[in-house]
Amino acid sequence: MSSLKMKYGTWALVTGASSGIGKALARRLAQQGFNVVLVARREQELGVLAKELEAQFQVDTRVVASDLSEAGAVSELYDAVSQLDIGLVIPAAGIDEMGRFLDKDYASLERMLTLNIQVPTEIAHVFGQKLATRKRAGIILVASLFGYQGIPNFAGYAASKAYILTLGETLNVELAKQGIDVLVLSPGLTDTPFSQTMDIDFGKIPMFAQQPETVAKTALAAIGHKPTVVSGLLNKIYAWENRFIPRSWPVNLFGFLINRAIKAFQSKQNAVATVAPSTR
Ligand SMILES: NC(=O)c1ccc[n+]([C@@H]2O[C@H](COP(=O)([O-])OP(=O)(O)OC[C@H]3O[C@@H](n4cnc5c(N)ncnc54)[C@H](OP(=O)(O)O)[C@@H]3O)[C@@H](O)[C@H]2O)c1
């Protein structure tokens, strides 16, 4: 039995489990012998993953299809799994809102703030009460490298992740007395639909995309040992160097890099659009 399972078993709950980092975390936990509650909106994807995990790792699963941004969704989730002995909770579901702040539709910004801030906070609070009674439990909050500084064109997203970083760092100290290990995982660019669908040419930004499996491995190795972990060496350097320079410098640098990457994406799109008619 893995040391993680001995410490936090028998059930883990992962939101955002239908894709990307959440899915990789769910798979890795099942591999370590955890039964897993899989949460996201797309029931079919969750069902396929559940069957795969049960067959491959002989674990039990529960699927909860839920739009967590809906009012009351977290309480409903809690009620749906209240009979299970959950020892590890990972609210990984998150979305971005790329684009200039004033150009964004406020309703979509609000939806992002709900999913990225309110939902993980409520999950940590509601499930935290129960985890505290177990004495040995864990919570992994998912922030981002972009939570370490302001990022032009990702203003609300970066701010939402800065909130998660601060919340998690604080809970790491506060909940330690109740036996709950809290970790904030900050991925950098990761190869998932989240980054793949952005209108941006990440090749123009000096970053290396990691695989979600690598990010998941980093998180599960760090929980219980540190309050925060940034996945990937270069990402660690980006997060670390910010402490020694004026805060405005990296914000301006990333403003320049991201604008350039958006323009590069747009030029590629325009080139494709101009070539396409003659190739028909
Ligand atoms: N990929 C990156 O480069 C990167 C970098 C830094 C941080 N992160 C963070 O890592 C986390 C996971 O991102 P990812 O890259 O794995 O993205 P992803 O592949 O797009 O997965 C996002 C997950 O969130 C779920 N989700 C979205 N809206 C939801 C809602 N309203 N209710 C319930 N579930 C919802 C999605 O499932 P359904 O569509 O089925 O609901 C999906 O399972 C996010 O918090 C993100 O901010 C990602």
PDB file of C-alpha atoms in Angstrom, residues 34-164:
ATOM      1  CA  PHE A  34      -7.455   5.079  -3.625  1.00  0.00           C
ATOM      2  CA  ASN A  35     -11.127   4.755  -4.385  1.00  0.00           C
ATOM      3  CA  VAL A  36     -11.983   7.933  -6.250  1.00  0.00           C
ATOM      4  CA  VAL A  37     -14.967  10.278  -6.501  1.00  0.00           C
ATOM      5  CA  LEU A  38     -14.839  11.851  -9.968  1.00  0.00           C
ATOM      6  CA  VAL A  39     -16.554  15.229 -10.362  1.00  0.00           C
ATOM      7  CA  ALA A  40     -17.134  17.417 -13.458  1.00  0.00           C
ATOM      8  CA  ARG A  41     -20.007  18.307 -15.797  1.00  0.00           C
ATOM      9  CA  ARG A  42     -19.421  15.710 -18.532  1.00  0.00           C
ATOM     10  CA  GLU A  43     -20.892  12.530 -17.119  1.00  0.00           C
ATOM     11  CA  GLN A  44     -19.918  10.383 -20.072  1.00  0.00           C
ATOM     12  CA  GLU A  45     -16.208  11.217 -19.818  1.00  0.00           C
ATOM     13  CA  LEU A  46     -16.314  10.543 -16.087  1.00  0.00           C
ATOM     14  CA  GLY A  47     -18.074   7.224 -16.667  1.00  0.00           C
ATOM     15  CA  VAL A  48     -15.427   6.085 -19.133  1.00  0.00           C
ATOM     16  CA  LEU A  49     -12.646   7.063 -16.724  1.00  0.00           C
ATOM     17  CA  ALA A  50     -14.425   5.350 -13.808  1.00  0.00           C
ATOM     18  CA  LYS A  51     -14.637   2.060 -15.724  1.00  0.00           C
ATOM     19  CA  GLU A  52     -11.005   2.347 -16.771  1.00  0.00           C
ATOM     20  CA  LEU A  53      -9.798   2.955 -13.202  1.00  0.00           C
ATOM     21  CA  GLU A  54     -11.921   0.140 -11.765  1.00  0.00           C
ATOM     22  CA  ALA A  55     -10.655  -2.336 -14.366  1.00  0.00           C
ATOM     23  CA  GLN A  56      -7.015  -1.272 -14.314  1.00  0.00           C
ATOM     24  CA  PHE A  57      -6.468  -0.685 -10.602  1.00  0.00           C
ATOM     25  CA  GLN A  58      -9.289  -2.690  -8.928  1.00  0.00           C
ATOM     26  CA  VAL A  59     -10.586   0.355  -7.043  1.00  0.00           C
ATOM     27  CA  ASP A  60     -14.093   1.627  -6.421  1.00  0.00           C
ATOM     28  CA  THR A  61     -15.325   4.882  -7.987  1.00  0.00           C
ATOM     29  CA  ARG A  62     -18.288   7.255  -7.807  1.00  0.00           C
ATOM     30  CA  VAL A  63     -19.231   9.667 -10.561  1.00  0.00           C
ATOM     31  CA  VAL A  64     -20.862  12.980  -9.669  1.00  0.00           C
ATOM     32  CA  ALA A  65     -21.863  15.004 -12.725  1.00  0.00           C
ATOM     33  CA  SER A  66     -22.256  18.572 -11.551  1.00  0.00           C
ATOM     34  CA  ASP A  67     -21.867  22.117 -12.788  1.00  0.00           C
ATOM     35  CA  LEU A  68     -20.056  23.366  -9.713  1.00  0.00           C
ATOM     36  CA  SER A  69     -20.631  26.999 -10.647  1.00  0.00           C
ATOM     37  CA  GLU A  70     -24.368  26.569 -10.004  1.00  0.00           C
ATOM     38  CA  ALA A  71     -25.707  27.800  -6.659  1.00  0.00           C
ATOM     39  CA  GLY A  72     -25.871  24.996  -4.084  1.00  0.00           C
ATOM     40  CA  ALA A  73     -23.693  22.619  -6.149  1.00  0.00           C
ATOM     41  CA  VAL A  74     -21.030  22.144  -3.471  1.00  0.00           C
ATOM     42  CA  SER A  75     -23.603  21.267  -0.765  1.00  0.00           C
ATOM     43  CA  GLU A  76     -25.231  18.814  -3.167  1.00  0.00           C
ATOM     44  CA  LEU A  77     -21.836  17.265  -3.874  1.00  0.00           C
ATOM     45  CA  TYR A  78     -21.139  16.967  -0.153  1.00  0.00           C
ATOM     46  CA  ASP A  79     -24.486  15.278   0.456  1.00  0.00           C
ATOM     47  CA  ALA A  80     -23.946  12.905  -2.460  1.00  0.00           C
ATOM     48  CA  VAL A  81     -20.693  11.543  -0.982  1.00  0.00           C
ATOM     49  CA  SER A  82     -21.328  11.993   2.733  1.00  0.00           C
ATOM     50  CA  GLN A  83     -21.335   8.224   3.368  1.00  0.00           C
ATOM     51  CA  LEU A  84     -17.800   7.803   2.020  1.00  0.00           C
ATOM     52  CA  ASP A  85     -14.671   8.016   4.136  1.00  0.00           C
ATOM     53  CA  ILE A  86     -12.978  10.735   2.090  1.00  0.00           C
ATOM     54  CA  GLY A  87      -9.471  11.629   3.263  1.00  0.00           C
ATOM     55  CA  LEU A  88      -8.097  13.605   0.331  1.00  0.00           C
ATOM     56  CA  VAL A  89      -9.954  16.405  -1.448  1.00  0.00           C
ATOM     57  CA  ILE A  90      -8.693  18.047  -4.642  1.00  0.00           C
ATOM     58  CA  PRO A  91     -10.784  20.825  -6.186  1.00  0.00           C
ATOM     59  CA  ALA A  92      -8.903  21.005  -9.496  1.00  0.00           C
ATOM     60  CA  ALA A  93     -11.713  22.285 -11.774  1.00  0.00           C
ATOM     61  CA  GLY A  94     -10.898  25.737 -13.109  1.00  0.00           C
ATOM     62  CA  ILE A  95     -11.338  27.901 -16.187  1.00  0.00           C
ATOM     63  CA  ASP A  96      -9.584  30.910 -17.666  1.00  0.00           C
ATOM     64  CA  GLU A  97     -10.857  34.155 -19.168  1.00  0.00           C
ATOM     65  CA  MET A  98      -8.210  35.346 -21.584  1.00  0.00           C
ATOM     66  CA  GLY A  99      -8.467  38.810 -23.101  1.00  0.00           C
ATOM     67  CA  ARG A 100      -8.301  42.463 -22.209  1.00  0.00           C
ATOM     68  CA  PHE A 101     -10.121  43.132 -18.939  1.00  0.00           C
ATOM     69  CA  LEU A 102     -12.437  45.855 -20.232  1.00  0.00           C
ATOM     70  CA  ASP A 103     -13.322  43.839 -23.331  1.00  0.00           C
ATOM     71  CA  LYS A 104     -14.561  40.893 -21.296  1.00  0.00           C
ATOM     72  CA  ASP A 105     -18.210  40.229 -20.741  1.00  0.00           C
ATOM     73  CA  TYR A 106     -18.706  40.608 -16.974  1.00  0.00           C
ATOM     74  CA  ALA A 107     -20.980  37.568 -16.704  1.00  0.00           C
ATOM     75  CA  SER A 108     -18.208  35.266 -17.965  1.00  0.00           C
ATOM     76  CA  LEU A 109     -15.677  36.869 -15.606  1.00  0.00           C
ATOM     77  CA  GLU A 110     -18.081  36.267 -12.763  1.00  0.00           C
ATOM     78  CA  ARG A 111     -18.516  32.618 -13.771  1.00  0.00           C
ATOM     79  CA  MET A 112     -14.743  32.203 -13.689  1.00  0.00           C
ATOM     80  CA  LEU A 113     -14.461  33.849 -10.272  1.00  0.00           C
ATOM     81  CA  THR A 114     -17.174  31.537  -8.963  1.00  0.00           C
ATOM     82  CA  LEU A 115     -15.471  28.387 -10.224  1.00  0.00           C
ATOM     83  CA  ASN A 116     -11.889  29.431  -9.452  1.00  0.00           C
ATOM     84  CA  ILE A 117     -12.445  31.136  -6.089  1.00  0.00           C
ATOM     85  CA  GLN A 118     -15.799  30.467  -4.443  1.00  0.00           C
ATOM     86  CA  VAL A 119     -16.066  26.775  -5.292  1.00  0.00           C
ATOM     87  CA  PRO A 120     -12.615  25.691  -4.002  1.00  0.00           C
ATOM     88  CA  THR A 121     -13.105  27.862  -0.912  1.00  0.00           C
ATOM     89  CA  GLU A 122     -16.473  26.287  -0.183  1.00  0.00           C
ATOM     90  CA  ILE A 123     -15.143  22.791  -0.860  1.00  0.00           C
ATOM     91  CA  ALA A 124     -12.219  23.372   1.531  1.00  0.00           C
ATOM     92  CA  HIS A 125     -14.637  24.721   4.146  1.00  0.00           C
ATOM     93  CA  VAL A 126     -17.412  22.135   3.872  1.00  0.00           C
ATOM     94  CA  PHE A 127     -15.192  19.078   3.430  1.00  0.00           C
ATOM     95  CA  GLY A 128     -12.619  20.536   5.854  1.00  0.00           C
ATOM     96  CA  GLN A 129     -15.115  20.127   8.730  1.00  0.00           C
ATOM     97  CA  LYS A 130     -15.320  16.410   8.033  1.00  0.00           C
ATOM     98  CA  LEU A 131     -11.626  15.966   7.298  1.00  0.00           C
ATOM     99  CA  ALA A 132     -10.841  17.507  10.686  1.00  0.00           C
ATOM    100  CA  THR A 133     -12.659  14.638  12.415  1.00  0.00           C
ATOM    101  CA  ARG A 134     -10.397  12.068  10.675  1.00  0.00           C
ATOM    102  CA  LYS A 135      -7.180  13.632  12.071  1.00  0.00           C
ATOM    103  CA  ARG A 136      -5.225  12.497   8.968  1.00  0.00           C
ATOM    104  CA  ALA A 137      -6.367  14.155   5.785  1.00  0.00           C
ATOM    105  CA  GLY A 138      -5.274  16.325   2.889  1.00  0.00           C
ATOM    106  CA  ILE A 139      -6.470  19.081   0.588  1.00  0.00           C
ATOM    107  CA  ILE A 140      -4.717  20.049  -2.636  1.00  0.00           C
ATOM    108  CA  LEU A 141      -5.751  23.436  -4.029  1.00  0.00           C
ATOM    109  CA  VAL A 142      -4.821  24.189  -7.623  1.00  0.00           C
ATOM    110  CA  ALA A 143      -3.442  27.674  -8.269  1.00  0.00           C
ATOM    111  CA  SER A 144      -1.100  28.546 -11.145  1.00  0.00           C
ATOM    112  CA  LEU A 145       2.283  30.049 -11.918  1.00  0.00           C
ATOM    113  CA  PHE A 146       0.132  32.997 -13.039  1.00  0.00           C
ATOM    114  CA  GLY A 147      -0.974  33.365  -9.408  1.00  0.00           C
ATOM    115  CA  TYR A 148       2.520  34.576  -8.486  1.00  0.00           C
ATOM    116  CA  GLN A 149       2.164  37.904 -10.313  1.00  0.00           C
ATOM    117  CA  GLY A 150      -0.225  40.051 -12.344  1.00  0.00           C
ATOM    118  CA  ILE A 151      -0.591  38.853 -15.942  1.00  0.00           C
ATOM    119  CA  PRO A 152      -1.946  41.268 -18.559  1.00  0.00           C
ATOM    120  CA  ASN A 153      -4.700  39.620 -20.651  1.00  0.00           C
ATOM    121  CA  PHE A 154      -5.333  37.228 -17.744  1.00  0.00           C
ATOM    122  CA  ALA A 155      -6.154  39.834 -15.081  1.00  0.00           C
ATOM    123  CA  GLY A 156      -9.082  38.100 -13.376  1.00  0.00           C
ATOM    124  CA  TYR A 157      -7.617  34.619 -13.829  1.00  0.00           C
ATOM    125  CA  ALA A 158      -4.218  35.541 -12.330  1.00  0.00           C
ATOM    126  CA  ALA A 159      -5.963  37.304  -9.446  1.00  0.00           C
ATOM    127  CA  SER A 160      -8.185  34.267  -8.810  1.00  0.00           C
ATOM    128  CA  LYS A 161      -5.102  32.062  -8.588  1.00  0.00           C
ATOM    129  CA  ALA A 162      -3.301  34.544  -6.300  1.00  0.00           C
ATOM    130  CA  TYR A 163      -6.306  34.202  -3.995  1.00  0.00           C
ATOM    131  CA  ILE A 164      -6.000  30.385  -4.013  1.00  0.00           C
TER     132      ILE A 164
END
